[in-house]
Tab-separated table of C-alpha atoms in Angstrom:
chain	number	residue	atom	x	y	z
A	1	UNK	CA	-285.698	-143.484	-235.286
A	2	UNK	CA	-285.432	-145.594	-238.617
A	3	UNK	CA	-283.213	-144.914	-240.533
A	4	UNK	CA	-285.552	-143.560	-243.277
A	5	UNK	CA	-286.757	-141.344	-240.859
A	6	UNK	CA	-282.799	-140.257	-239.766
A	7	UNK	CA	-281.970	-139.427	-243.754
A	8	UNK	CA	-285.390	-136.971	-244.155
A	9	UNK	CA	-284.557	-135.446	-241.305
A	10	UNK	CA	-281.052	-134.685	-242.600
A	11	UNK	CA	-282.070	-133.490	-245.862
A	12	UNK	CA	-285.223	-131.235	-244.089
A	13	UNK	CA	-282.361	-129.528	-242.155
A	14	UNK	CA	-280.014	-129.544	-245.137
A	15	UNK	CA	-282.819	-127.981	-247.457
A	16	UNK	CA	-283.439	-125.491	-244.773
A	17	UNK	CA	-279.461	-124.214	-243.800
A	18	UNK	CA	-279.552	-124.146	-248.033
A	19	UNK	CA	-282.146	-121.713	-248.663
A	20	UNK	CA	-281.632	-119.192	-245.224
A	21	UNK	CA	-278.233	-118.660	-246.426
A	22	UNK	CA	-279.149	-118.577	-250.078
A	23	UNK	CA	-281.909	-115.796	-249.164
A	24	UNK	CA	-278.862	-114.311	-246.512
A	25	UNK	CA	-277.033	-113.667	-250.021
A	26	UNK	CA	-279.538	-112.244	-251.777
A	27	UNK	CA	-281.136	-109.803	-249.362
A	28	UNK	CA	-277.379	-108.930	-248.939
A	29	UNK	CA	-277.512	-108.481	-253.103
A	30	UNK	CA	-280.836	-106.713	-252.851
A	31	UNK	CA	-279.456	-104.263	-249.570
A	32	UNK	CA	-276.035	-103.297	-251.815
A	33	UNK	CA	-277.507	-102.608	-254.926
A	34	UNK	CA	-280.549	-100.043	-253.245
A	35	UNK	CA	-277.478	-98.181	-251.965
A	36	UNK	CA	-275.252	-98.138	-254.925
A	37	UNK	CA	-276.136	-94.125	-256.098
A	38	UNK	CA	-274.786	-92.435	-252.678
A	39	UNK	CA	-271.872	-93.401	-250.778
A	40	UNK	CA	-273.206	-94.143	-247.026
A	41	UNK	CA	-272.156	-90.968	-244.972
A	42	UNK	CA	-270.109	-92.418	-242.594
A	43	UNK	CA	-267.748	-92.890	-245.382
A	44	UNK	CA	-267.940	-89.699	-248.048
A	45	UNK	CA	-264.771	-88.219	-246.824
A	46	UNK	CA	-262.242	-91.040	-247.334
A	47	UNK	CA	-264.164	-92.718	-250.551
A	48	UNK	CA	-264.756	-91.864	-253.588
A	49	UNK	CA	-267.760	-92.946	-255.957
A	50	UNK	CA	-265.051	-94.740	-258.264
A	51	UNK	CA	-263.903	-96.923	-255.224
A	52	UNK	CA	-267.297	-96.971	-253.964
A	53	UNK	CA	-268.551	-98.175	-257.245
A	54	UNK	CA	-265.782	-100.584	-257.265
A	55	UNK	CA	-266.501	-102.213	-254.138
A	56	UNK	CA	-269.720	-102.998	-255.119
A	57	UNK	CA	-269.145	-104.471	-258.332
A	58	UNK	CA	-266.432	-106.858	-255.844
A	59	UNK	CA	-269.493	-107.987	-253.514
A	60	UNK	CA	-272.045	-108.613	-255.703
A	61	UNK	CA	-269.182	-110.531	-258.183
A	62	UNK	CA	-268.032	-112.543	-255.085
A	63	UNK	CA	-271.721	-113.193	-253.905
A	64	UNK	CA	-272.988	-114.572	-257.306
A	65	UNK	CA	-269.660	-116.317	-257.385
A	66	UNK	CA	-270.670	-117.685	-253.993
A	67	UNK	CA	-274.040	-118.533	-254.641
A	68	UNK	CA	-272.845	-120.649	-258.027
A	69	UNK	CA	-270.062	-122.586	-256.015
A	70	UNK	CA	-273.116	-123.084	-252.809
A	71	UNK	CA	-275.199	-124.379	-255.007
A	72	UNK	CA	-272.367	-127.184	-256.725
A	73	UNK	CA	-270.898	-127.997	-253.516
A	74	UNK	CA	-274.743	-129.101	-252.310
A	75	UNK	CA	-276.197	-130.752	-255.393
A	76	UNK	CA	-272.339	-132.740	-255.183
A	77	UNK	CA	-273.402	-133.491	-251.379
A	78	UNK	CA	-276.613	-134.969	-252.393
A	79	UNK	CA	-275.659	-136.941	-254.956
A	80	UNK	CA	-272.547	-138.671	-252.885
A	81	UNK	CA	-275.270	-138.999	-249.804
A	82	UNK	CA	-278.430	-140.229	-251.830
A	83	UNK	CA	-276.251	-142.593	-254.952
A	84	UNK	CA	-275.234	-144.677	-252.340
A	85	UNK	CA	-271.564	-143.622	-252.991
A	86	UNK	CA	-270.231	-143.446	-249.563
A	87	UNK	CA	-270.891	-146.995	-248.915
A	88	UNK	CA	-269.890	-148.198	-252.158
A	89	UNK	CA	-266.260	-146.350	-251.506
A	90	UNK	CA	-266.688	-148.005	-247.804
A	91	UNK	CA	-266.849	-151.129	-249.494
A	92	UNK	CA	-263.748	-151.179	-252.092
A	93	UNK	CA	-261.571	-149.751	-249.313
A	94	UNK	CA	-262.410	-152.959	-247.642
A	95	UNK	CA	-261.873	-154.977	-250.678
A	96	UNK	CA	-257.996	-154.504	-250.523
A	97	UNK	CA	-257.594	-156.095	-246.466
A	98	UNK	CA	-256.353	-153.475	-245.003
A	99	UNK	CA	-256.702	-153.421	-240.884
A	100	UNK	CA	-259.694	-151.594	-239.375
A	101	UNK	CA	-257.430	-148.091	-238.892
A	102	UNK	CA	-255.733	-148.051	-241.630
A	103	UNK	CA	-259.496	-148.477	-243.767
A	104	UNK	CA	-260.715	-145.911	-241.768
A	105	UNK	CA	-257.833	-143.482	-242.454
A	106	UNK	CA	-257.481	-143.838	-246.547
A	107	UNK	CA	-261.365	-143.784	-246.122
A	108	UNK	CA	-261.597	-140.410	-245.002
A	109	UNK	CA	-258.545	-139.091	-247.131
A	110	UNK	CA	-260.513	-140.345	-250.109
A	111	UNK	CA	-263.432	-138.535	-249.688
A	112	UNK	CA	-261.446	-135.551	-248.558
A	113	UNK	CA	-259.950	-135.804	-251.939
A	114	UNK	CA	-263.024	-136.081	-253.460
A	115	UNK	CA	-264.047	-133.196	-252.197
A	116	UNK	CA	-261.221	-131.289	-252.326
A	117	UNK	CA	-261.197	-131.834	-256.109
A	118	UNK	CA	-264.652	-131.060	-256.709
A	119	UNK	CA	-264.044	-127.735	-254.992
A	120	UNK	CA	-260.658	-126.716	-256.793
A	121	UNK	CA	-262.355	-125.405	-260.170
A	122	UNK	CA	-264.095	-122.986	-257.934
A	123	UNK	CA	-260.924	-121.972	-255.892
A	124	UNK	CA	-258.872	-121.264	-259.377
A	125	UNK	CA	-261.478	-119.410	-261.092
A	126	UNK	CA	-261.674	-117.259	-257.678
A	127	UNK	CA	-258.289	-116.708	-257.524
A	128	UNK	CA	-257.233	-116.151	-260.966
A	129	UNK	CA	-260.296	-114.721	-262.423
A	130	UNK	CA	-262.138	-112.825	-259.802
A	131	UNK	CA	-259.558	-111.280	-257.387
A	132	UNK	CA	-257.496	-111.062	-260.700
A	133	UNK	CA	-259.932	-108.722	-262.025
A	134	UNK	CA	-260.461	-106.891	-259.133
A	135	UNK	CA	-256.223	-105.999	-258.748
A	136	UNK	CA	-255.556	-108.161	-255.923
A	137	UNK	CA	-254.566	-111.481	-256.651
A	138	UNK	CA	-250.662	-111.848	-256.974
A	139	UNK	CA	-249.954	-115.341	-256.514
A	140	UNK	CA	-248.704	-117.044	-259.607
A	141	UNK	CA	-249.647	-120.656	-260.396
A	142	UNK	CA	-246.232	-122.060	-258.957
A	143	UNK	CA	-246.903	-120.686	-255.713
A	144	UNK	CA	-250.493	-121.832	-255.766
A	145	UNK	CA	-249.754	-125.544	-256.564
A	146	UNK	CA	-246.346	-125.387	-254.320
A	147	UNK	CA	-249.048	-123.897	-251.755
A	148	UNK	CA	-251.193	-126.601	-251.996
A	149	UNK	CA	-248.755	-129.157	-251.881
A	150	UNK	CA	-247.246	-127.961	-248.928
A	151	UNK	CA	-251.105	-128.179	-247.436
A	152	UNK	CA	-251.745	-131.782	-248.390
A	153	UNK	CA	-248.268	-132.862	-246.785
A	154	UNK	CA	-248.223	-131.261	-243.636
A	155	UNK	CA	-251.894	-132.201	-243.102
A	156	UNK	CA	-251.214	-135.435	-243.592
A	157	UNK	CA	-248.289	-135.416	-241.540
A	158	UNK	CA	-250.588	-133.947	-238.827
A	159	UNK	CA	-253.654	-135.456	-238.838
A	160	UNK	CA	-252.318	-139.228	-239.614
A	161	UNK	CA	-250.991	-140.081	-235.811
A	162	UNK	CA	-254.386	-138.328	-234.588
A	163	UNK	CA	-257.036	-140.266	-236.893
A	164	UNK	CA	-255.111	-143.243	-235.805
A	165	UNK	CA	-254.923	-142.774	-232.118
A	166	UNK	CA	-258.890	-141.676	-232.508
A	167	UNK	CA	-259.383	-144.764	-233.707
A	168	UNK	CA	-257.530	-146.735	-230.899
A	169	UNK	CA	-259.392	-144.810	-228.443
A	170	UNK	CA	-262.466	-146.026	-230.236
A	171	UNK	CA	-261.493	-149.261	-230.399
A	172	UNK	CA	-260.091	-149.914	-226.910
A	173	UNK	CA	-261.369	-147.252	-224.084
A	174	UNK	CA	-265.143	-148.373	-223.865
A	175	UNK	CA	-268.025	-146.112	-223.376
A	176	UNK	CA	-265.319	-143.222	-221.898
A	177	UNK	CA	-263.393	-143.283	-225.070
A	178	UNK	CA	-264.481	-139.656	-225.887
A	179	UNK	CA	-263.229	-138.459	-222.725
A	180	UNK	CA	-259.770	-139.514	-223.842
A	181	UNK	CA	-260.364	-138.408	-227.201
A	182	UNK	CA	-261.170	-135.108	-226.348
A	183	UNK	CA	-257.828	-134.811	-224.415
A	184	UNK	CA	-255.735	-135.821	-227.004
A	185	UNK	CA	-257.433	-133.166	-229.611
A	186	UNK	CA	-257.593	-130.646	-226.944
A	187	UNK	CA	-253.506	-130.829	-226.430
A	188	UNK	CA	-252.948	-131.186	-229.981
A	189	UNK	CA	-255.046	-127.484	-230.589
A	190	UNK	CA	-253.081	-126.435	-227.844
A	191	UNK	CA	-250.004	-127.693	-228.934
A	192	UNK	CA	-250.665	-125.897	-232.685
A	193	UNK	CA	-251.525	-122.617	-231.096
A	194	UNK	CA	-248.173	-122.414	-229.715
A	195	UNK	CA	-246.048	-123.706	-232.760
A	196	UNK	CA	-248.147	-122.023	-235.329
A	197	UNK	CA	-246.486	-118.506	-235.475
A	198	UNK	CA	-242.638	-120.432	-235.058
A	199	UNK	CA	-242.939	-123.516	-237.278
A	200	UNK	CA	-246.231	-124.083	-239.197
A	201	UNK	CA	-246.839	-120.449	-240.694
A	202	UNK	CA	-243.436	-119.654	-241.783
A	203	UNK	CA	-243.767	-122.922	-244.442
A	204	UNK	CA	-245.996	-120.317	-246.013
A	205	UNK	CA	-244.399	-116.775	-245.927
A	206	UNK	CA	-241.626	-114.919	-244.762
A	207	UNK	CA	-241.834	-112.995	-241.104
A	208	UNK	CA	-239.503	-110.172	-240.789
A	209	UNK	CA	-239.274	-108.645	-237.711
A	210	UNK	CA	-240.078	-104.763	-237.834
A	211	UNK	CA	-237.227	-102.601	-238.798
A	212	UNK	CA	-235.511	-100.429	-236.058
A	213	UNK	CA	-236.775	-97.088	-236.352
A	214	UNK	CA	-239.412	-94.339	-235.355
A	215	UNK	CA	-242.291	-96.684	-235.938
A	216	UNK	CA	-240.879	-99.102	-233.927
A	217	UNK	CA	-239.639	-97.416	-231.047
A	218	UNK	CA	-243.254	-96.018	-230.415
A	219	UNK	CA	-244.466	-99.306	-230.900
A	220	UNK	CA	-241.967	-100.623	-228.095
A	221	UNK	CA	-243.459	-97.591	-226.195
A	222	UNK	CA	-247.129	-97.801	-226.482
A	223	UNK	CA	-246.664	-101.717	-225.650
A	224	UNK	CA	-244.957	-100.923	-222.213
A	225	UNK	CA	-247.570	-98.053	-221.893
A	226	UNK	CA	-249.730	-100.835	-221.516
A	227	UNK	CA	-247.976	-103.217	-220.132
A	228	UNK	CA	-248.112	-105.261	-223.278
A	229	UNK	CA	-245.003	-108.197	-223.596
A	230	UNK	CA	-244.333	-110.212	-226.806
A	231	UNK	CA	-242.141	-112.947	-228.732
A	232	UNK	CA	-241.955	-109.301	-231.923
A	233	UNK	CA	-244.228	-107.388	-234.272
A	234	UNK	CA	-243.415	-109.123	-237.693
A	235	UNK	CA	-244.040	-108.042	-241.001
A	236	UNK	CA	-245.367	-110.714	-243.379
A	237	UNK	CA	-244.615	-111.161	-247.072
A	238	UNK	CA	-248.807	-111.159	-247.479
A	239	UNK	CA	-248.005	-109.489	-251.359
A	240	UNK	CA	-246.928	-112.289	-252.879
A	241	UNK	CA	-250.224	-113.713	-252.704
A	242	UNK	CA	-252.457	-111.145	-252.928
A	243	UNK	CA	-253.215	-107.375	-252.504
A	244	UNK	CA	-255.636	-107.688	-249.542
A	245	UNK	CA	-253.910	-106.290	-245.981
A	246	UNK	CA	-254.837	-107.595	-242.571
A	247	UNK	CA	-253.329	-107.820	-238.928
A	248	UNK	CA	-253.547	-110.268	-236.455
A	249	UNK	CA	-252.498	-111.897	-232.798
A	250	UNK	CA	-251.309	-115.192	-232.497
A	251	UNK	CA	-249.593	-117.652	-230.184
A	252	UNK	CA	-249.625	-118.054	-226.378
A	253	UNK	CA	-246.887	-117.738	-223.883
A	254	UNK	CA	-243.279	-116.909	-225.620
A	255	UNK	CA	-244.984	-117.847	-228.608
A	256	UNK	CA	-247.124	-115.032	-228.951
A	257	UNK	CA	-246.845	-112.617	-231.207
A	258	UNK	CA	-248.114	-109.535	-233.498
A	259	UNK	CA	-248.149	-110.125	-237.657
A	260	UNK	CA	-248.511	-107.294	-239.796
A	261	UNK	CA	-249.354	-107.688	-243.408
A	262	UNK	CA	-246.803	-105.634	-245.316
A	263	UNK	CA	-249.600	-104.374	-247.565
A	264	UNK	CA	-250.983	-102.959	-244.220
A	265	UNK	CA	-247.314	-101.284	-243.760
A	266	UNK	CA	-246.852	-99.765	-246.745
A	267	UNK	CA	-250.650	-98.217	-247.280
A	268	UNK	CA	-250.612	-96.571	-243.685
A	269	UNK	CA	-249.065	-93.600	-241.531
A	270	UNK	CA	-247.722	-94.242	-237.966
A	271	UNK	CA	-250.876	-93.234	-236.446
A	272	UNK	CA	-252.856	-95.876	-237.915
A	273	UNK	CA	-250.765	-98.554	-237.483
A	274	UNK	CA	-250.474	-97.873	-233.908
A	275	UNK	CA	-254.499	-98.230	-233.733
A	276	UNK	CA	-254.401	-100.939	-235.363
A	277	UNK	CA	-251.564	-102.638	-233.213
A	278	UNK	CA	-253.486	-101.511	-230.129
A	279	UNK	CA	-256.408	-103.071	-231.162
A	280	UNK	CA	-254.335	-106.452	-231.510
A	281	UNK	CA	-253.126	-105.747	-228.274
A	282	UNK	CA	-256.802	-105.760	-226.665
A	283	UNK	CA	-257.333	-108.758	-227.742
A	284	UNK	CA	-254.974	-110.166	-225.467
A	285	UNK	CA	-254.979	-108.024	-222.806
A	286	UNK	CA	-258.918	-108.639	-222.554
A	287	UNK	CA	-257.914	-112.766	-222.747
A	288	UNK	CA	-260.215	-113.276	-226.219
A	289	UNK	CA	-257.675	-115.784	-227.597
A	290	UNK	CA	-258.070	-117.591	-224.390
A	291	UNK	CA	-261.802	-117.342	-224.078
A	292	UNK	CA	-261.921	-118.597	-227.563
A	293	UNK	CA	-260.089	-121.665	-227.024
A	294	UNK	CA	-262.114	-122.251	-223.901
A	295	UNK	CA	-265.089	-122.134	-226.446
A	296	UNK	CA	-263.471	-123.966	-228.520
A	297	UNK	CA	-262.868	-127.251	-226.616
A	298	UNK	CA	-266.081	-126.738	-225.123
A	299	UNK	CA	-267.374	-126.983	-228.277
A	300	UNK	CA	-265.234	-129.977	-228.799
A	301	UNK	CA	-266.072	-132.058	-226.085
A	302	UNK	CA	-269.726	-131.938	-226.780
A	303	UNK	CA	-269.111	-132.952	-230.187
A	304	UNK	CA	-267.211	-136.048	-229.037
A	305	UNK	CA	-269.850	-136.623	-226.612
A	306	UNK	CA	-272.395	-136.591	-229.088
A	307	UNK	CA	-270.298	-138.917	-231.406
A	308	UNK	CA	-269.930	-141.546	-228.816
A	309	UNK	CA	-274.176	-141.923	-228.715
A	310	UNK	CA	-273.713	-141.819	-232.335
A	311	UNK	CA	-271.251	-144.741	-232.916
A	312	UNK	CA	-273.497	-147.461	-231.865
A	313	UNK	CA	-276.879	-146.565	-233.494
A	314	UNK	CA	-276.815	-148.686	-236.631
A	315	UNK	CA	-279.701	-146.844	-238.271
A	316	UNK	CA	-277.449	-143.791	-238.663
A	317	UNK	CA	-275.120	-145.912	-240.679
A	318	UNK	CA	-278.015	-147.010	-242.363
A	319	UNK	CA	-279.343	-144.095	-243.487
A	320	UNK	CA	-276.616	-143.220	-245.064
A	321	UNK	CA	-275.696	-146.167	-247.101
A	322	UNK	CA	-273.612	-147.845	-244.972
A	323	UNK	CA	-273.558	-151.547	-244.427
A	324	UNK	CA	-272.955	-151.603	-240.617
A	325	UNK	CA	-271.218	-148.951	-237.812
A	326	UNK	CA	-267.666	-148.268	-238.328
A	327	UNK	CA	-265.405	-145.716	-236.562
A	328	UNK	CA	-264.644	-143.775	-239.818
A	329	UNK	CA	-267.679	-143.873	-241.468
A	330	UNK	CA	-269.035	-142.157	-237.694
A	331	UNK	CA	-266.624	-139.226	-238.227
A	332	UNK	CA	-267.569	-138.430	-241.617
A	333	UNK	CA	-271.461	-138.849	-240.907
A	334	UNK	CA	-270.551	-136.511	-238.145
A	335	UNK	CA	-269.077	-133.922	-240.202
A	336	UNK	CA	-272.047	-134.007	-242.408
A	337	UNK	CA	-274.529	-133.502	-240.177
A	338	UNK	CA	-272.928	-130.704	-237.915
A	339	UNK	CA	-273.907	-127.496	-240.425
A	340	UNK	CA	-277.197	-128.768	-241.044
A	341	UNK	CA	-277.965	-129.699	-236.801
A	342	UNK	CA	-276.141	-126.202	-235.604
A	343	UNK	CA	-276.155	-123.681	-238.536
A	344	UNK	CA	-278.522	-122.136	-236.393
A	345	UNK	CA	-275.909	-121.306	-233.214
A	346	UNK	CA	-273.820	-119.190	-236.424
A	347	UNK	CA	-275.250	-115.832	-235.113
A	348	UNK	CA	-274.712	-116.486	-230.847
A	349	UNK	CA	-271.116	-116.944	-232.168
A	350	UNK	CA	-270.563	-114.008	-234.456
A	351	UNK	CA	-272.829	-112.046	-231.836
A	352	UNK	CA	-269.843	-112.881	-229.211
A	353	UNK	CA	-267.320	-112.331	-231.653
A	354	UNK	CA	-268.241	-108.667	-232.613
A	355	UNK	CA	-268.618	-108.431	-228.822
A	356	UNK	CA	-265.087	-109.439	-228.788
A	357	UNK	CA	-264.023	-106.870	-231.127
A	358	UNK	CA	-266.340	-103.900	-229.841
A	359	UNK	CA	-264.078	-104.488	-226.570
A	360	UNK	CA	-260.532	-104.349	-228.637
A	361	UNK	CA	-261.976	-101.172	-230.420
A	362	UNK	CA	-262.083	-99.252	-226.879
A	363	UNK	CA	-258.985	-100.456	-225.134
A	364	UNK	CA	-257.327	-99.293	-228.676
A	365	UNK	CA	-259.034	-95.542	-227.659
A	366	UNK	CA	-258.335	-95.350	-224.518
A	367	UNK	CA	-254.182	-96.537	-224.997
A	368	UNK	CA	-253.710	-94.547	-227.825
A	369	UNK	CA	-255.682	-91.277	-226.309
A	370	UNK	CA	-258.584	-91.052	-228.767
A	371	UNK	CA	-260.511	-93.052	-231.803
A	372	UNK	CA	-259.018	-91.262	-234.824
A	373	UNK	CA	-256.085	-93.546	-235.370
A	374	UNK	CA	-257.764	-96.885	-235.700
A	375	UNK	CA	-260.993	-95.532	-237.078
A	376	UNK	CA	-258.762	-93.996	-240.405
A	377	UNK	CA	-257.035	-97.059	-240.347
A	378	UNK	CA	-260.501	-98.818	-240.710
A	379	UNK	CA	-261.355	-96.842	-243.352
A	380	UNK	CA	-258.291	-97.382	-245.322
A	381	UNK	CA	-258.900	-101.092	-244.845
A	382	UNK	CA	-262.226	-100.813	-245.784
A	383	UNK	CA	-261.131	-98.960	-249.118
A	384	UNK	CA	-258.016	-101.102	-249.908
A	385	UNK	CA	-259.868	-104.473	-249.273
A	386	UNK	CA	-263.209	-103.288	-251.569
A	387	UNK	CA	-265.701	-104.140	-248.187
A	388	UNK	CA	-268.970	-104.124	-248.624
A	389	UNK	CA	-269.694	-100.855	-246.195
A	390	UNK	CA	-273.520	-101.520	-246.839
A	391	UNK	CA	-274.316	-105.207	-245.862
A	392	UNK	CA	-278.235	-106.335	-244.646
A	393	UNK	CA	-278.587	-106.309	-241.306
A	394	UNK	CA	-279.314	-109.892	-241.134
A	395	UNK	CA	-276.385	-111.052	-243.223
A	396	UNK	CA	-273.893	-109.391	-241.003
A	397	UNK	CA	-276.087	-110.870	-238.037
A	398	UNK	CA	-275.287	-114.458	-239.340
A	399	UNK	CA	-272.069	-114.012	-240.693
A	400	UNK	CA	-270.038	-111.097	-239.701
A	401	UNK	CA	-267.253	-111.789	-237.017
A	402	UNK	CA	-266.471	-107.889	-236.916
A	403	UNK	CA	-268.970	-105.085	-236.458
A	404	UNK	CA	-269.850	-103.251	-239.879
A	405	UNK	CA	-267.355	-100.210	-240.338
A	406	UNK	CA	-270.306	-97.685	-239.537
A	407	UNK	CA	-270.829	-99.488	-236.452
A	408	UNK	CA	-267.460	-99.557	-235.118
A	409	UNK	CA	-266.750	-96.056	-236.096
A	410	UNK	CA	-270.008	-94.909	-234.208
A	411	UNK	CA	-269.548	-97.322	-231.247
A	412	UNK	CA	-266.065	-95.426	-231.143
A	413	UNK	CA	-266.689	-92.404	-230.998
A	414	UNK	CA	-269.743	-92.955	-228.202
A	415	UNK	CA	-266.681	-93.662	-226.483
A	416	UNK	CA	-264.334	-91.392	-227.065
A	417	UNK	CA	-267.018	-88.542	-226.319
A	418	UNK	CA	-267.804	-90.495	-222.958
A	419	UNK	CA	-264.544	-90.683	-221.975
């Protein structure tokens, strides 16, 4: 392929991920606002129309939002892609001498900042305007540039030694040098999956471990019900960012651990909290985490793969506005083209996800002795968080990585009653 032929391509794909998710968004818009008079059934004894009301004026606010900052982030794309910019900024990097890895690193931490800053506006107005209006946002603006400081430095900290042993791998290991690659990535995820919970995540917030008492000693005893052995069940200072709740697993090995928003704490009764911990629980028990970093590096190692029949194809350089082939200019190209070339895979992996979570739903019944826990705790989630309980069908398809409430709720009782 020339490389005029590589660039239409590439914006044929790009135009057509754009406007399937665009029309995602509003059939999503179209499928909330023909339910707005009646609150679904599923849901009439826990909400109430002012909530219900509420959480509707939250989804279509966020999806308009969404569609505004989509549309920016695209047009900014284009113009980068099609001005010529990326090999122009290829070019004045190489104006000041540096050697080939260190170009290729403040390369791709220029356009990250690029993009990063082009993006912020959006993140700010979301932050202090939307989820402002909407009651939830608590973080102040101290926290919020102290957050993002703390971001920049540790992932430059991180990601330095890795671009620049990429880049020796490139350089040195021949037509294998992706087999290597992958290796080093694959221990590094590995090696963040199990220093996450202990080291990286408490830069952020504050874990407490749970407080001795009646919650926690039927915690203790529902986990060796089930033969269920952790690192703790923490409580994390989620408030002081925002009035959202959540719960989730993380770690592996001694690491491994279960984080509890303290929003979630404080808005529900024993019963639900224990459904929801059993439902963490399943997750592990039925090896998701695990099956999702087997994914994962799957998923890796083809893209290196694919990158080394990449690097030596000059018209994909080309096409692009780049002089000649360069390891750097490779991984961004890469990063470019992987939504457009795969946006279509989005639903296999939510499908497998909500598969995922269909399977932590029932080994939450059957440990706990029946649905009721974890399906109020669902709703009280649903109602705290403002979720849209009527999404389209094909939104949730594409990008839902949990069932929709009314599905869990019926796929959990199904079970109960067969059970």
């Amino acid at each position: 392929m020339s490389a005029t032929q590589i660039l239409l391509l590439y914006l044929v794909l790009f135009a057509i991920e754009y406007a399937w998710e665009t029309l995602l968004e509003l059939l999503n818009i179209k499928n909330v606002r023909k339910n707005q008079h009646e609150i679904p059934k599923p849901f009439r004894a826990t909400t109430d129309d002012k909530t219900y009301k509420k959480s509707i004026d939250y989804t279509i606010t966020h999806t308009k939002f969404g569609l505004l900052s989509s549309a920016f982030s695209s047009l900014f794309l284009l113009i980068i892609i099609l001005s010529g910019a990326l090999g122009a900024i290829d070019q004045y990097i190489a104006s000041w001498r540096f050697g080939t890895y260190t170009h290729g690193v403040i390369y791709i931490y220029s356009l990250s900042l690029i993009f990063s800053l082009s993006s912020l506006p959006f993140s700010i107005y979301s932050t202090f305007v939307i989820e402002e209006r909407f009651g939830f946002n608590k973080m102040t603006w101290k926290l919020y540039l102290i957050d993002m400081i703390k971001g920049v430095l540790l992932s430059a900290l991180l990601l330095t030694p890795l671009l620049y042993a990429l880049f020796w791998f490139m350089d040195t290991s021949g037509s294998l040098w992706w087999i290597y690659a992958f290796a080093l990535f694959a221990a590094f995820q590995l090696l963040m999956v199990l220093i996450y919970p202990t080291f990286i995540a408490p830069l952020f917030n504050k874990f407490s471990p749970m407080e001795d008492g009646d919650l926690k000693e039927k915690i203790i005893s529902l986990a060796d019900k089930i033969g269920f052995r952790t690192n703790g069940i923490f409580v994390m200072d989620g408030s002081k960012r925002s009035r959202h709740s959540n719960a989730y697993f993380t770690g592996l090995g001694k690491s491994k651990r279960i984080v509890l928003f303290d929003t979630l704490v404080d808005s529900m009764d024993e019963r639900e909290l224990l459904g929801v911990l059993a439902h963490e629980i399943g997750h592990e028990k039925k090896n998701h985490i695990k099956k999702g970093m087997l994914l994962s590096m799957v998923s890796m190692a083809l893209g290196f793969w694919v990158l080394s029949l990449l690097l030596p194809f000059t018209p994909f350089y080309q096409a692009f506005g780049f002089e000649s082939n360069s390891y750097h200019a490779a991984i961004i190209l890469f990063s470019f083209c992987s939504g457009p070339f795969t946006f279509f895979l989005s639903p296999l992996r939510s499908k497998l996800s909500r598969r995922y979570e269909y399977e932590a739903d029932r080994f939450a019944v059957t440990a706990t002795g029946g649905a009721e826990g974890l399906k109020s705790a669902l709703l009280q989630l649903s109602k705290d968080n403002l979720s849209n309980l009527t999404p389209h069908p094909w939104y949730s398809a594409y990008h839902y990585s949990h069932p929709t409430l009314a599905e869990r709720i019926a796929a959990m009782d199904n079970f109960a009653k067969s059970n």
